[in-house]
Coordinates of C-alpha atoms in Angstrom, one line a residue:
M1 CA 0.0 8.2 -23.1
N2 CA -3.3 9.3 -21.5
R3 CA -3.2 11.1 -18.2
L4 CA -3.3 8.9 -15.0
D5 CA -4.3 9.9 -11.5
A6 CA -1.8 7.5 -9.9
V7 CA 0.9 4.9 -10.7
A8 CA 2.6 2.5 -8.3
I9 CA 5.8 0.5 -8.5
G10 CA 6.4 -2.6 -6.4
E11 CA 5.4 -6.2 -5.6
L12 CA 2.4 -8.1 -7.1
L13 CA 1.9 -11.5 -5.5
I14 CA -0.5 -14.2 -4.6
D15 CA -2.1 -14.2 -1.2
F16 CA -3.3 -17.7 -0.3
T17 CA -5.9 -17.0 2.4
P18 CA -7.6 -19.6 4.6
A19 CA -10.9 -20.9 3.2
G20 CA -12.0 -23.5 5.7
V21 CA -11.2 -27.2 5.6
S22 CA -11.8 -30.0 3.2
E23 CA -13.9 -33.1 3.8
Q24 CA -10.7 -34.8 5.0
G25 CA -10.2 -32.0 7.6
L26 CA -7.3 -30.5 5.7
P27 CA -6.9 -26.7 5.4
R28 CA -8.1 -25.0 2.2
Y29 CA -6.6 -21.8 0.8
E30 CA -8.1 -19.3 -1.7
Q31 CA -5.9 -17.7 -4.3
N32 CA -6.2 -13.9 -4.0
P33 CA -4.3 -11.1 -5.8
G34 CA -2.1 -9.1 -3.4
G35 CA 0.9 -6.9 -2.9
A36 CA 0.5 -3.5 -1.1
P37 CA 1.2 -1.1 -4.0
A38 CA -1.1 -3.0 -6.3
N39 CA -3.8 -3.1 -3.6
V40 CA -3.6 0.7 -3.3
M41 CA -4.0 1.2 -7.1
A42 CA -6.9 -1.2 -7.2
G43 CA -8.5 0.6 -4.3
L44 CA -8.1 4.0 -6.0
T45 CA -9.6 2.5 -9.2
K46 CA -12.6 1.2 -7.4
L47 CA -13.1 4.7 -6.1
G48 CA -13.1 6.1 -9.6
K49 CA -9.4 7.1 -10.3
R50 CA -7.3 6.1 -13.3
T51 CA -4.3 4.1 -12.1
A52 CA -1.5 2.0 -13.4
F53 CA 0.9 -0.6 -11.9
I54 CA 4.6 -1.2 -12.7
G55 CA 6.2 -4.4 -11.5
K56 CA 7.5 -7.8 -12.4
V57 CA 5.8 -11.2 -12.3
G58 CA 6.7 -14.7 -13.4
E59 CA 5.9 -16.2 -16.8
D60 CA 3.6 -18.6 -15.0
A61 CA -0.1 -19.2 -14.2
F62 CA 0.1 -17.0 -11.1
G63 CA 1.6 -14.1 -13.1
R64 CA -1.1 -14.4 -15.7
F65 CA -3.8 -14.6 -13.1
L66 CA -2.5 -11.4 -11.3
T67 CA -2.3 -9.4 -14.5
G68 CA -5.9 -10.5 -15.4
E69 CA -7.1 -9.5 -11.9
L70 CA -5.6 -6.0 -12.1
E71 CA -7.1 -5.5 -15.5
K72 CA -10.5 -6.8 -14.3
H73 CA -10.4 -4.2 -11.6
G74 CA -9.5 -1.4 -14.1
V75 CA -5.8 -1.0 -13.3
D76 CA -3.5 -0.3 -16.4
T77 CA -1.0 -3.2 -16.6
G78 CA 1.0 -1.9 -19.6
G79 CA 4.0 -1.2 -17.3
M80 CA 4.2 -4.8 -16.1
V81 CA 7.1 -7.1 -17.0
F82 CA 7.2 -10.9 -17.2
T83 CA 10.2 -13.1 -16.5
G84 CA 11.2 -16.7 -16.8
E85 CA 14.1 -16.3 -14.3
A86 CA 11.9 -16.6 -11.2
G87 CA 8.3 -17.5 -10.2
T88 CA 5.7 -15.1 -9.0
T89 CA 5.9 -14.5 -5.3
L90 CA 3.5 -16.4 -3.1
A91 CA 2.3 -15.5 0.5
F92 CA 0.3 -17.9 2.7
V93 CA -1.8 -16.0 5.2
S94 CA -2.7 -17.3 8.6
L95 CA -5.6 -15.7 10.6
D96 CA -6.2 -15.7 14.3
A97 CA -9.6 -15.5 16.0
S98 CA -9.8 -11.7 15.6
G99 CA -8.9 -11.8 11.9
D100 CA -5.3 -10.6 12.4
R101 CA -2.9 -12.2 10.1
S102 CA 0.6 -13.5 9.8
F103 CA 2.5 -14.5 6.6
S104 CA 4.7 -17.2 5.2
F105 CA 6.5 -16.1 2.0
Y106 CA 7.8 -18.1 -1.0
R107 CA 10.2 -15.7 -2.6
N108 CA 13.8 -16.9 -3.0
P109 CA 13.9 -15.1 -5.3
G110 CA 10.5 -13.9 -6.5
A111 CA 10.0 -12.3 -9.8
D112 CA 9.1 -9.0 -8.2
M113 CA 12.7 -8.8 -6.8
L114 CA 14.2 -8.8 -10.3
L115 CA 12.7 -5.6 -11.7
Q116 CA 15.6 -3.5 -13.2
E117 CA 15.8 0.2 -13.7
S118 CA 15.9 -0.3 -17.4
E119 CA 12.5 -2.0 -17.3
I120 CA 10.7 0.8 -15.6
D121 CA 7.9 2.5 -17.6
W122 CA 9.0 6.1 -17.2
E123 CA 6.2 7.3 -19.5
R124 CA 3.6 6.0 -17.1
I125 CA 5.2 7.7 -14.2
G126 CA 5.4 11.0 -16.2
A127 CA 1.7 10.7 -17.0
A128 CA 0.5 10.3 -13.4
A129 CA -0.3 13.0 -10.8
L130 CA 0.6 10.7 -7.9
F131 CA 3.4 8.1 -7.6
H132 CA 3.2 5.4 -4.9
F133 CA 5.7 3.0 -3.6
G134 CA 6.5 0.7 -0.6
S135 CA 9.6 -1.1 0.9
V136 CA 9.0 -4.7 0.0
S137 CA 10.5 -4.0 -3.4
M138 CA 13.6 -2.7 -1.7
T139 CA 14.5 -5.9 0.2
H140 CA 16.9 -7.0 -2.6
E141 CA 18.6 -5.8 -5.7
P142 CA 18.0 -5.0 -8.5
S143 CA 14.5 -4.0 -7.5
A144 CA 15.7 -1.8 -4.5
S145 CA 17.7 0.5 -6.7
A146 CA 14.9 0.6 -9.4
T147 CA 12.3 1.5 -6.8
L148 CA 14.3 4.4 -5.3
R149 CA 15.3 5.7 -8.7
A150 CA 11.7 5.8 -9.7
A151 CA 10.7 7.6 -6.5
A152 CA 13.5 10.2 -7.1
Y153 CA 12.4 10.7 -10.6
A154 CA 8.8 11.2 -9.5
R155 CA 9.9 13.8 -6.9
R156 CA 12.0 15.7 -9.5
E157 CA 9.0 15.7 -11.9
G158 CA 6.8 17.3 -9.2
K159 CA 4.5 14.4 -8.7
L160 CA 2.7 13.9 -5.4
V161 CA 4.7 11.0 -3.8
S162 CA 3.1 8.6 -1.3
F163 CA 5.1 5.9 0.6
D164 CA 3.9 3.0 2.7
P165 CA 7.0 1.2 4.2
N166 CA 4.8 -1.9 4.9
L167 CA 7.7 -3.5 6.9
R168 CA 7.8 -7.2 6.6
P169 CA 10.8 -8.2 8.7
L170 CA 10.9 -11.8 7.4
L171 CA 11.6 -10.6 3.9
W172 CA 14.7 -8.5 4.9
P173 CA 18.1 -10.2 5.2
D174 CA 19.2 -7.3 7.4
L175 CA 16.9 -5.0 9.4
D176 CA 19.6 -2.3 9.6
R177 CA 19.4 -2.2 5.8
A178 CA 15.6 -2.1 6.0
K179 CA 15.7 1.0 8.3
R180 CA 18.3 2.8 6.1
L181 CA 16.4 2.2 2.8
I182 CA 13.0 3.1 4.3
L183 CA 14.5 6.3 5.7
E184 CA 15.9 7.1 2.2
G185 CA 12.5 6.5 0.8
L186 CA 11.2 9.2 3.2
T187 CA 13.4 11.8 1.5
Y188 CA 11.2 11.6 -1.6
S189 CA 7.8 11.4 0.1
D190 CA 5.0 13.9 0.5
V191 CA 2.6 11.5 2.2
L192 CA 3.7 8.7 4.6
K193 CA 1.6 5.9 6.1
L194 CA 2.9 3.9 9.1
S195 CA 1.7 1.4 11.6
E196 CA 2.5 2.0 15.3
E197 CA 5.1 -0.8 15.0
E198 CA 6.7 0.8 12.0
L199 CA 6.9 4.2 13.7
H200 CA 8.7 2.5 16.7
F201 CA 11.0 0.7 14.3
L202 CA 12.1 3.9 12.6
T203 CA 12.2 6.3 15.5
G204 CA 12.5 4.2 18.7
E205 CA 9.4 6.1 19.9
R206 CA 6.1 4.6 21.0
D207 CA 4.5 8.1 21.5
L208 CA 2.8 9.1 18.3
E209 CA 3.4 12.8 18.8
A210 CA 7.1 12.4 19.5
G211 CA 7.7 9.8 16.8
T212 CA 6.0 11.7 14.0
R213 CA 7.6 15.0 15.0
Q214 CA 11.0 13.3 14.8
L215 CA 10.3 12.1 11.2
Q216 CA 8.8 15.3 10.1
E217 CA 11.7 17.4 11.4
Q218 CA 14.4 15.1 10.0
Y219 CA 12.8 14.4 6.6
G220 CA 10.3 17.2 6.0
T221 CA 7.4 14.8 5.1
P222 CA 4.4 17.2 4.8
L223 CA 1.7 14.6 5.9
I224 CA 2.2 11.5 8.1
F225 CA -0.6 9.0 9.0
V226 CA -0.3 6.3 11.7
T227 CA -3.0 3.7 11.4
L228 CA -4.4 2.4 14.7
G229 CA -6.5 -0.6 13.6
P230 CA -10.1 -0.5 14.8
D231 CA -9.2 2.7 16.8
G232 CA -8.9 4.7 13.6
S233 CA -5.9 6.9 12.6
F234 CA -3.5 9.6 13.7
Y235 CA -2.1 12.4 11.5
R236 CA 0.6 15.0 11.6
Q237 CA 0.8 18.0 9.3
G238 CA 3.5 20.3 10.5
E239 CA 2.6 21.2 14.1
R240 CA -1.0 20.1 13.6
T241 CA -1.9 16.6 14.9
G242 CA -5.1 14.8 15.4
R243 CA -6.8 11.4 16.0
V244 CA -9.8 10.3 14.0
P245 CA -11.8 7.4 15.4
G246 CA -12.5 4.3 13.4
F247 CA -15.8 2.6 12.3
A248 CA -17.2 -0.3 14.2
V249 CA -17.6 -3.3 11.9
K250 CA -17.4 -7.1 12.3
A251 CA -13.9 -7.9 11.0
V252 CA -13.3 -11.3 9.4
D253 CA -9.9 -10.6 7.7
T254 CA -7.6 -7.7 8.1
T255 CA -5.6 -8.5 5.0
G256 CA -5.3 -5.3 2.9
A257 CA -6.8 -3.0 5.5
G258 CA -3.8 -0.7 5.7
D259 CA -3.7 -0.5 1.9
A260 CA -7.4 0.2 1.8
F261 CA -6.9 3.0 4.4
F262 CA -4.2 4.5 2.2
S263 CA -6.3 4.3 -1.0
G264 CA -9.3 5.9 0.8
A265 CA -7.1 8.7 2.3
L266 CA -5.3 9.4 -1.0
F267 CA -8.6 9.4 -2.8
R268 CA -9.9 12.2 -0.6
L269 CA -6.7 14.1 -0.7
M270 CA -6.7 14.0 -4.6
E271 CA -10.4 15.0 -4.6
S272 CA -9.4 18.1 -2.6
G273 CA -7.1 19.3 -5.3
K274 CA -4.7 20.5 -2.7
R275 CA -1.1 19.6 -1.7
P276 CA -1.1 17.8 1.7
E277 CA 0.5 20.8 3.5
A278 CA -2.4 23.0 2.4
L279 CA -5.2 20.9 3.9
T280 CA -7.3 22.5 6.6
E281 CA -8.0 20.8 9.9
E282 CA -11.5 19.9 8.7
E283 CA -10.1 18.5 5.4
L284 CA -7.5 16.4 7.3
G285 CA -10.4 14.9 9.3
E286 CA -12.2 14.1 6.1
V287 CA -9.1 12.5 4.6
C288 CA -8.6 10.3 7.7
R289 CA -12.3 9.4 7.9
S290 CA -12.2 8.3 4.2
G291 CA -9.2 6.1 5.0
N292 CA -10.7 4.7 8.1
A293 CA -13.9 3.8 6.3
A294 CA -12.1 2.1 3.4
G295 CA -10.0 0.1 5.9
A296 CA -13.0 -0.9 8.0
L297 CA -15.0 -2.1 5.0
T298 CA -12.1 -4.2 3.7
T299 CA -12.0 -6.1 6.9
T300 CA -15.6 -7.3 6.5
R301 CA -14.6 -9.5 3.6
K302 CA -11.8 -11.9 2.9
G303 CA -8.8 -11.2 0.7
A304 CA -7.3 -7.8 -0.3
I305 CA -8.3 -6.6 -3.8
P306 CA -11.6 -8.4 -3.9
A307 CA -12.6 -6.8 -0.5
L308 CA -11.8 -3.2 -1.4
P309 CA -14.8 -0.9 -1.3
S310 CA -16.6 1.0 -4.0
R311 CA -17.2 4.8 -3.9
E312 CA -20.9 4.1 -3.0
E313 CA -20.0 1.8 -0.1
L314 CA -17.4 4.3 1.2
D315 CA -19.8 7.2 1.1
Q316 CA -22.6 5.2 2.6
L317 CA -20.5 4.2 5.7
I318 CA -19.2 7.7 6.2
R319 CA -22.8 9.2 5.9
G320 CA -24.2 6.6 8.3
N321 CA -21.8 7.6 11.1

């Protein structure tokens, strides 16, 4: 197995995004590849990293489409599993006037929920420098146990472990279970990305300083990001905290913006060659600026994976500000 820069485990699904109306005045939807862990791997690949994805899709047209899209964008799909037991998960995205989105999911069950521990490609995890996961694959068994076992294995093997809870309340049958499993995921994590809403869900705090301090003291996560939408991002590394402003762009679709932020930030972290706890204040600013730029660029186009920026686009936006 060739060396990989990063591997992710989790959900891969179809995002049906609004695409205007038909001649009859009916809404049209565009079929886009989605799923947060897959988006992050595609983002890293577009920035020049070697990545792979581990997950389960249906033996259907959607599953074949998704596999082809990841391969088209350079993501290794050798760790993907196909099943006839359930269809590929579908998400219909609704956008408001500012491009902010809400979701309707068709996943009862979805193929991604059926990934078993015995189906995990351990060789690919072993070949990667970074392991990435989220919480959508933890909403139901058997994928919940499979995801956490993979994260624990990556931690034992000394991989850099990144975690994006990406809380989707509609997908969880029980939000107490969601909180418990997300907090368990934190015990394996070196780098954590949260939204302000997720920070409040996990800690009860709306103050970024207090909430991130609570998580870092309880779980020892070396580096925590909180994304702030168009306002940029906040970071905590030990006692060091900071805010890095965002980039002014005309947003048309925020789908995948958080995933793009994480791919941009992880890219810059990996380029530094340092563990997150060793980054200087200047380097932390560069990591956040890279994430902010990737997130901003993604909002200027529709969809998630198709909208992710190239290295050239990322550098150009950062240099121009």
